[in-house]
Amino acid sequence: MYITETTDNVRKLFDNLENMDNASKMRFLMYIFSLLNNNQINNKNIANPDLVEDDDLIIFNFESIGFAPNLCTVFLQYNILIYKVLTKSDELYEENGNVMGLKFESEEEKVISSFERLDFNEKLDVFSEIFIRYDNNTLYGDEITMFPFKLEESGFTTAKLIQDLKQK
């Protein structure tokens, strides 16, 4: 299920993600949402966009789509708790908006590498698709209770807000 016309790169990333177990999917999700939480998703792929003065720079974060600025940190903390229950492990914790202790298997590293190579619009497509699947309980399956981002909005509404950030 894809909300937009997207690239083969995004489709392949999701094909690989769908073949992963829930713990691997969660580690990937925590990785990309940590990037989001630290303003690393931007249209010029700048590592520290907060240090750059550029009026044309578009940074994708929760504030840019009307969410509370601390919601991403709360989301990461929630996912860490679920991960600990799912894996019976205490290796992860959140510190200053980052997930500490994340370790990836080679399969996960390939998906992360695929994500890193995407351009800005493709990364927005990935986040749009994740919001839709997450909100509709199709990202993990029925066994994981989902954290609602905004009660009054669906994943499709959130995806539309993300798509509005895309560059033409």
Coordinates of C-alpha atoms in Angstrom, one line a residue:
M1 CA 0.0 0.0 0.0
Y2 CA 1.6 3.2 -1.1
I3 CA -0.1 6.6 -0.7
T4 CA 1.9 8.3 -3.4
E5 CA 3.8 7.6 -6.6
T6 CA 7.1 6.7 -5.2
T7 CA 10.4 5.4 -6.5
D8 CA 11.6 1.8 -6.8
N9 CA 14.1 2.6 -4.1
V10 CA 11.4 3.3 -1.5
R11 CA 9.5 0.2 -2.6
K12 CA 12.6 -2.0 -2.3
L13 CA 13.2 -0.6 1.2
F14 CA 9.7 -1.5 2.3
D15 CA 10.0 -5.0 0.7
N16 CA 13.1 -5.5 2.8
L17 CA 11.5 -4.0 5.9
E18 CA 8.4 -6.3 5.5
N19 CA 10.7 -9.4 5.6
M20 CA 12.2 -8.3 9.0
D21 CA 10.9 -9.5 12.4
N22 CA 9.2 -7.0 14.7
A23 CA 12.4 -6.3 16.8
S24 CA 14.3 -5.4 13.6
K25 CA 11.5 -3.2 12.4
M26 CA 11.5 -1.4 15.7
R27 CA 15.3 -0.9 15.6
F28 CA 15.0 0.6 12.1
L29 CA 12.1 2.8 13.2
M30 CA 14.0 4.0 16.3
Y31 CA 17.0 4.8 14.1
I32 CA 15.1 6.9 11.5
F33 CA 13.0 8.7 14.2
S34 CA 16.2 9.5 16.1
L35 CA 17.4 11.2 12.8
L36 CA 14.0 13.0 12.7
N37 CA 14.3 14.0 16.3
N38 CA 17.7 15.6 15.7
N39 CA 16.7 17.5 12.5
Q40 CA 18.8 15.2 10.3
I41 CA 16.2 14.9 7.6
N42 CA 16.6 17.9 5.4
N43 CA 16.5 18.7 1.7
K44 CA 20.2 19.3 1.4
N45 CA 21.3 16.3 3.4
I46 CA 23.4 18.5 5.7
A47 CA 24.6 16.7 8.8
N48 CA 24.1 19.6 11.2
P49 CA 21.4 21.8 9.6
D50 CA 20.8 23.7 12.8
L51 CA 24.2 25.3 12.4
V52 CA 23.6 26.5 8.8
E53 CA 21.9 29.7 7.9
D54 CA 20.1 28.9 4.7
D55 CA 16.6 30.2 3.9
D56 CA 16.1 27.5 1.3
L57 CA 16.8 24.7 3.8
I58 CA 13.8 22.6 4.6
I59 CA 14.1 20.5 7.7
F60 CA 11.5 17.7 8.3
N61 CA 10.7 17.3 12.0
F62 CA 7.5 16.9 14.0
E63 CA 7.1 20.6 14.4
S64 CA 7.1 21.1 10.6
I65 CA 3.9 19.0 10.4
G66 CA 2.1 20.6 13.4
F67 CA 3.1 18.1 16.1
A68 CA 4.5 19.0 19.5
P69 CA 8.3 19.4 19.4
N70 CA 8.8 16.8 22.1
L71 CA 6.5 14.2 20.6
C72 CA 9.3 12.4 18.8
T73 CA 11.2 12.0 22.1
V74 CA 8.1 10.6 23.8
F75 CA 7.6 8.3 20.8
L76 CA 11.1 7.0 21.0
Q77 CA 10.8 6.4 24.8
Y78 CA 7.6 4.5 24.2
N79 CA 9.2 2.3 21.5
I80 CA 12.1 1.6 23.8
L81 CA 9.7 0.3 26.4
I82 CA 7.9 -1.9 23.9
Y83 CA 11.2 -3.1 22.5
K84 CA 12.4 -4.1 26.1
V85 CA 9.2 -6.1 26.6
L86 CA 9.4 -7.6 23.1
T87 CA 13.0 -8.7 23.4
K88 CA 13.3 -9.0 27.2
S89 CA 16.4 -6.8 27.0
D90 CA 17.5 -3.7 28.8
E91 CA 20.1 -2.6 26.3
L92 CA 18.3 0.5 25.0
Y93 CA 17.6 3.9 26.6
E94 CA 16.8 7.4 25.5
E95 CA 19.2 10.2 26.2
N96 CA 18.7 13.8 24.9
G97 CA 16.4 12.6 22.1
N98 CA 18.7 9.8 21.0
V99 CA 18.3 6.1 21.4
M100 CA 21.4 4.8 23.0
G101 CA 22.5 1.1 22.7
L102 CA 21.0 0.4 19.3
K103 CA 22.9 -2.4 17.6
F104 CA 22.0 -3.6 14.1
E105 CA 22.3 -6.9 12.4
S106 CA 23.6 -7.0 8.8
E107 CA 20.1 -7.2 7.3
E108 CA 19.1 -4.1 9.3
E109 CA 22.3 -2.2 8.2
K110 CA 21.4 -2.8 4.6
V111 CA 17.9 -1.2 5.1
I112 CA 19.4 1.7 7.0
S113 CA 22.0 2.2 4.3
S114 CA 19.2 2.1 1.7
F115 CA 17.4 4.8 3.7
E116 CA 20.5 6.9 4.0
R117 CA 21.0 6.9 0.2
L118 CA 17.5 8.2 -0.5
D119 CA 16.9 11.8 -1.5
F120 CA 14.8 14.1 0.6
N121 CA 11.5 13.4 -1.2
E122 CA 12.1 9.7 -1.0
K123 CA 12.7 9.9 2.8
L124 CA 9.5 11.8 3.1
D125 CA 7.7 9.0 1.2
V126 CA 9.2 6.5 3.7
F127 CA 7.9 8.5 6.7
S128 CA 4.5 8.9 5.0
E129 CA 4.2 5.2 4.5
I130 CA 5.4 4.5 8.0
F131 CA 2.7 6.8 9.5
I132 CA 0.0 5.1 7.4
R133 CA 1.1 1.6 8.2
Y134 CA 1.8 2.4 11.9
D135 CA -1.6 4.1 12.3
N136 CA -3.4 1.2 10.6
N137 CA -1.6 -1.4 12.7
T138 CA 0.0 -3.0 9.6
L139 CA 3.6 -2.1 10.3
Y140 CA 4.2 -4.7 13.0
G141 CA 1.0 -6.7 13.2
D142 CA -1.6 -7.0 15.9
E143 CA 0.7 -8.0 18.7
I144 CA 2.1 -4.5 19.4
T145 CA -0.1 -1.7 20.7
M146 CA 0.5 1.5 18.8
F147 CA 1.2 4.9 20.3
P148 CA -1.2 7.5 18.8
F149 CA 0.5 10.5 17.4
K150 CA -2.5 12.8 17.2
L151 CA -5.9 11.5 18.2
E152 CA -7.8 13.7 15.8
E153 CA -5.7 12.8 12.7
S154 CA -5.2 9.5 10.9
G155 CA -2.0 8.2 9.4
F156 CA -3.3 9.3 6.0
T157 CA -3.8 12.9 7.2
T158 CA -0.3 12.9 8.7
A159 CA 1.1 11.5 5.4
K160 CA -0.6 14.3 3.5
L161 CA 1.1 16.9 5.8
I162 CA 4.4 15.2 5.1
Q163 CA 3.8 15.1 1.4
D164 CA 3.1 18.8 1.4
L165 CA 6.8 19.3 2.3
K166 CA 8.1 17.6 -0.8
Q167 CA 10.1 19.6 -3.3
K168 CA 8.8 19.8 -6.8

